[in-house]
C-alpha cells in the first residue's frame, strides 16, 4: 500500500484544522511540515562511494580485457549516479545515517523554527510548535511556558505521545487526528477568551521539496 502524501488537498485540510483549533483556544498554534531537517549530502556521497567501489571491484575482476582509461571514468560515473540516486531516496538516506543523527537534526530544526517563526515571542507565552520532518519520520512539539502551565500534565503527555506516534508514520490523516485531539485539550484548559490577539499567522508551512 502506498503511503499517503501531503498533496494540495491534505495541506488544505490541515490548514483548516489549525484555523479551527485557533478559534477555540488562546494558544498560538504553528504547524510546520518539512521534507527533511538536513541536507544529508554525506549519506549521498557515502552511497556513491560504495557503488563506485563495488563497480571498481567488478571491473578489476572481469574476465575481459578493456582499456584502462575506462576505469576512472566508470568509477566517477558510478559515484555520481549513486549520489544522485541517494538524493532521491529517503530510504537510502535513513539507511546510511544513524538514529541519533536524524533525531538531532529534527530537534535542531524544530528549535530553530520555534524562534524563527516568532513562537517564542508571544506576549502571553502561549506559542506552540508542531514540527513534522518526513524523511526522519519524527515529530517534535515545543510549547512555551504558558501552555505547559495551563494544561493538565497527564492529559498533555498523552496527547504528545500520540502526536509522536503519528510522526513515526508521517501521513496527513494521523497528523490531523493528533492535531484535533491537541485542539480539544487546548480548548479545555486554554479556551479562547477574545483577549489574546492572533500574533502568528494561522497558515501551516509546508516545505516539501
Short mmCIF file of C-alpha atoms in Angstrom, two decimals:
data_model
loop_
_atom_site.label_atom_id
_atom_site.label_comp_id
_atom_site.label_asym_id
_atom_site.label_seq_id
_atom_site.Cartn_x
_atom_site.Cartn_y
_atom_site.Cartn_z
CA UNK A 1 0.00 0.00 0.00
CA UNK A 2 1.38 3.38 -0.98
CA UNK A 3 1.99 5.96 1.70
CA UNK A 4 -0.40 8.91 1.62
CA UNK A 5 1.26 12.12 0.53
CA UNK A 6 0.98 15.69 1.68
CA UNK A 7 -0.70 16.82 -1.51
CA UNK A 8 -2.64 20.04 -2.03
CA UNK A 9 -5.88 18.59 -0.66
CA UNK A 10 -4.24 17.34 2.53
CA UNK A 11 -2.48 20.67 3.01
CA UNK A 12 -5.81 22.48 2.74
CA UNK A 13 -7.35 20.08 5.26
CA UNK A 14 -4.52 20.59 7.73
CA UNK A 15 -4.68 24.36 7.28
CA UNK A 16 -8.41 24.32 8.03
CA UNK A 17 -7.76 22.11 11.06
CA UNK A 18 -5.24 24.56 12.52
CA UNK A 19 -7.54 27.52 11.87
CA UNK A 20 -10.42 25.73 13.57
CA UNK A 21 -8.28 24.93 16.61
CA UNK A 22 -7.24 28.57 16.96
CA UNK A 23 -10.87 29.67 17.13
CA UNK A 24 -11.30 27.61 20.31
CA UNK A 25 -8.13 28.48 22.24
CA UNK A 26 -5.85 31.37 23.15
CA UNK A 27 -2.83 29.23 22.29
CA UNK A 28 -0.86 30.26 19.18
CA UNK A 29 -0.51 27.08 17.14
CA UNK A 30 2.05 26.73 14.35
CA UNK A 31 2.32 23.61 12.18
CA UNK A 32 5.38 23.03 10.03
CA UNK A 33 5.81 20.01 7.76
CA UNK A 34 9.23 19.61 6.15
CA UNK A 35 10.62 17.05 3.73
CA UNK A 36 13.79 16.77 5.82
CA UNK A 37 15.74 18.58 8.51
CA UNK A 38 19.21 18.37 6.97
CA UNK A 39 21.00 18.17 3.64
CA UNK A 40 22.12 14.52 4.01
CA UNK A 41 24.89 15.12 1.49
CA UNK A 42 27.21 12.85 3.45
CA UNK A 43 24.76 9.95 3.01
CA UNK A 44 24.55 10.63 -0.73
CA UNK A 45 28.34 10.69 -1.06
CA UNK A 46 28.66 7.53 1.01
CA UNK A 47 26.25 5.63 -1.23
CA UNK A 48 28.05 6.98 -4.29
CA UNK A 49 31.40 5.83 -2.88
CA UNK A 50 30.05 2.37 -2.06
CA UNK A 51 28.60 1.99 -5.54
CA UNK A 52 31.83 3.22 -7.13
CA UNK A 53 33.90 0.79 -5.04
CA UNK A 54 31.65 -2.12 -5.99
CA UNK A 55 31.96 -1.10 -9.63
CA UNK A 56 35.73 -0.91 -9.35
CA UNK A 57 35.92 -4.44 -7.94
CA UNK A 58 33.67 -5.65 -10.73
CA UNK A 59 35.87 -4.05 -13.38
CA UNK A 60 39.09 -5.38 -11.88
CA UNK A 61 37.91 -8.97 -11.77
CA UNK A 62 36.07 -9.11 -15.07
CA UNK A 63 37.43 -11.92 -17.29
CA UNK A 64 37.64 -9.49 -20.22
CA UNK A 65 40.30 -7.12 -21.48
CA UNK A 66 39.45 -3.44 -21.73
CA UNK A 67 41.29 -0.15 -21.92
CA UNK A 68 42.47 1.02 -18.53
CA UNK A 69 41.36 4.59 -19.11
CA UNK A 70 37.76 3.40 -18.77
CA UNK A 71 38.30 2.56 -15.10
CA UNK A 72 38.39 6.12 -13.66
CA UNK A 73 35.59 7.19 -15.98
CA UNK A 74 33.31 4.34 -14.94
CA UNK A 75 34.15 4.81 -11.26
CA UNK A 76 33.40 8.54 -11.45
CA UNK A 77 30.08 7.90 -13.24
CA UNK A 78 29.08 5.29 -10.66
CA UNK A 79 29.88 7.69 -7.83
CA UNK A 80 27.84 10.48 -9.39
CA UNK A 81 24.98 8.13 -10.19
CA UNK A 82 24.96 6.68 -6.69
CA UNK A 83 24.94 10.11 -5.08
CA UNK A 84 22.05 11.16 -7.33
CA UNK A 85 20.02 8.04 -6.55
CA UNK A 86 20.53 8.53 -2.81
CA UNK A 87 19.48 12.18 -3.04
CA UNK A 88 16.10 10.98 -4.34
CA UNK A 89 15.63 8.21 -1.79
CA UNK A 90 14.52 8.77 1.79
CA UNK A 91 15.03 5.06 2.40
CA UNK A 92 18.72 5.17 1.46
CA UNK A 93 19.31 8.32 3.46
CA UNK A 94 17.76 6.73 6.54
CA UNK A 95 19.72 3.53 5.95
CA UNK A 96 23.05 5.36 5.74
CA UNK A 97 22.59 7.61 8.78
CA UNK A 98 22.21 6.88 12.47
CA UNK A 99 19.06 7.32 14.51
CA UNK A 100 20.97 9.74 16.72
CA UNK A 101 21.96 11.93 13.78
CA UNK A 102 18.40 12.06 12.46
CA UNK A 103 16.92 12.82 15.89
CA UNK A 104 19.39 15.64 16.49
CA UNK A 105 18.72 17.09 13.05
CA UNK A 106 14.99 17.26 13.77
CA UNK A 107 15.46 18.69 17.27
CA UNK A 108 17.77 21.40 15.96
CA UNK A 109 15.41 22.20 13.09
CA UNK A 110 12.43 22.47 15.42
CA UNK A 111 14.28 24.61 17.96
CA UNK A 112 15.46 26.98 15.23
CA UNK A 113 11.95 27.26 13.79
CA UNK A 114 10.47 27.94 17.25
CA UNK A 115 12.41 31.21 17.35
CA UNK A 116 12.45 31.96 13.63
CA UNK A 117 8.66 31.84 13.38
CA UNK A 118 8.28 34.12 16.43
CA UNK A 119 6.59 31.43 18.52
CA UNK A 120 8.87 32.18 21.46
CA UNK A 121 7.88 35.85 21.47
CA UNK A 122 4.14 35.79 22.08
CA UNK A 123 3.01 38.13 24.87
CA UNK A 124 1.16 35.50 26.89
CA UNK A 125 3.78 32.80 26.26
CA UNK A 126 1.15 30.62 24.61
CA UNK A 127 3.13 29.69 21.50
CA UNK A 128 3.09 26.07 20.37
CA UNK A 129 5.04 24.45 17.53
CA UNK A 130 4.23 21.13 15.89
CA UNK A 131 7.15 20.26 13.65
CA UNK A 132 7.00 17.16 11.42
CA UNK A 133 10.03 16.05 9.42
CA UNK A 134 9.08 13.38 6.89
CA UNK A 135 12.43 11.82 5.99
CA UNK A 136 13.31 11.24 9.64
CA UNK A 137 9.78 10.10 10.50
CA UNK A 138 9.87 12.25 13.59
CA UNK A 139 7.63 14.89 15.12
CA UNK A 140 8.77 17.47 17.66
CA UNK A 141 6.38 19.50 19.77
CA UNK A 142 7.70 22.61 21.53
CA UNK A 143 5.40 24.57 23.82
CA UNK A 144 6.05 27.88 25.56
CA UNK A 145 5.71 28.20 29.32
CA UNK A 146 2.16 29.49 29.29
CA UNK A 147 0.91 26.36 27.53
CA UNK A 148 2.76 23.99 29.84
CA UNK A 149 1.43 25.80 32.91
CA UNK A 150 -2.12 25.90 31.64
CA UNK A 151 -2.77 22.28 30.65
CA UNK A 152 -3.07 19.17 32.77
CA UNK A 153 0.27 17.31 32.72
CA UNK A 154 -1.16 13.80 32.33
CA UNK A 155 -3.50 14.78 29.52
CA UNK A 156 -0.70 16.75 27.86
CA UNK A 157 1.71 13.81 27.96
CA UNK A 158 -0.90 11.52 26.41
CA UNK A 159 -1.58 13.90 23.51
CA UNK A 160 2.15 14.47 22.96
CA UNK A 161 2.73 10.70 22.90
CA UNK A 162 0.02 10.25 20.27
CA UNK A 163 1.47 13.04 18.13
CA UNK A 164 4.93 11.48 18.36
CA UNK A 165 3.42 8.18 17.22
CA UNK A 166 1.78 9.98 14.29
CA UNK A 167 5.21 11.34 13.39
CA UNK A 168 6.54 7.80 13.01
CA UNK A 169 4.03 7.33 10.19
CA UNK A 170 4.15 10.75 8.53
CA UNK A 171 0.82 10.82 6.75
CA UNK A 172 -1.83 13.58 6.68
CA UNK A 173 -4.67 11.66 8.35
CA UNK A 174 -2.87 10.52 11.56
CA UNK A 175 -1.38 14.00 11.88
CA UNK A 176 -4.77 15.65 11.52
CA UNK A 177 -6.29 13.29 14.09
CA UNK A 178 -3.49 14.10 16.52
CA UNK A 179 -3.99 17.83 15.96
CA UNK A 180 -7.70 17.53 16.65
CA UNK A 181 -7.01 15.84 19.99
CA UNK A 182 -4.50 18.54 20.80
CA UNK A 183 -7.09 21.16 19.89
CA UNK A 184 -9.63 19.62 22.27
CA UNK A 185 -7.07 19.69 25.08
CA UNK A 186 -6.15 23.32 24.43
CA UNK A 187 -9.81 24.33 24.22
CA UNK A 188 -10.45 22.65 27.56
CA UNK A 189 -7.60 24.24 29.52
CA UNK A 190 -6.79 27.36 27.47
CA UNK A 191 -10.13 28.36 25.94
CA UNK A 192 -10.48 31.37 23.68
CA UNK A 193 -11.16 34.50 25.70
CA UNK A 194 -11.08 37.06 22.93
CA UNK A 195 -8.39 38.93 24.85
CA UNK A 196 -5.36 37.32 23.22
CA UNK A 197 -4.59 38.76 19.75
CA UNK A 198 -3.60 36.47 16.90
CA UNK A 199 0.13 37.22 16.85
CA UNK A 200 1.25 34.46 14.46
CA UNK A 201 -0.23 33.60 11.04
CA UNK A 202 -2.52 30.55 11.21
CA UNK A 203 -1.48 29.01 7.90
CA UNK A 204 0.84 25.99 8.34
CA UNK A 205 4.14 25.93 6.49
CA UNK A 206 4.80 23.07 4.08
CA UNK A 207 8.39 22.72 2.86
CA UNK A 208 8.20 19.51 0.89
CA UNK A 209 10.91 19.88 -1.76
#
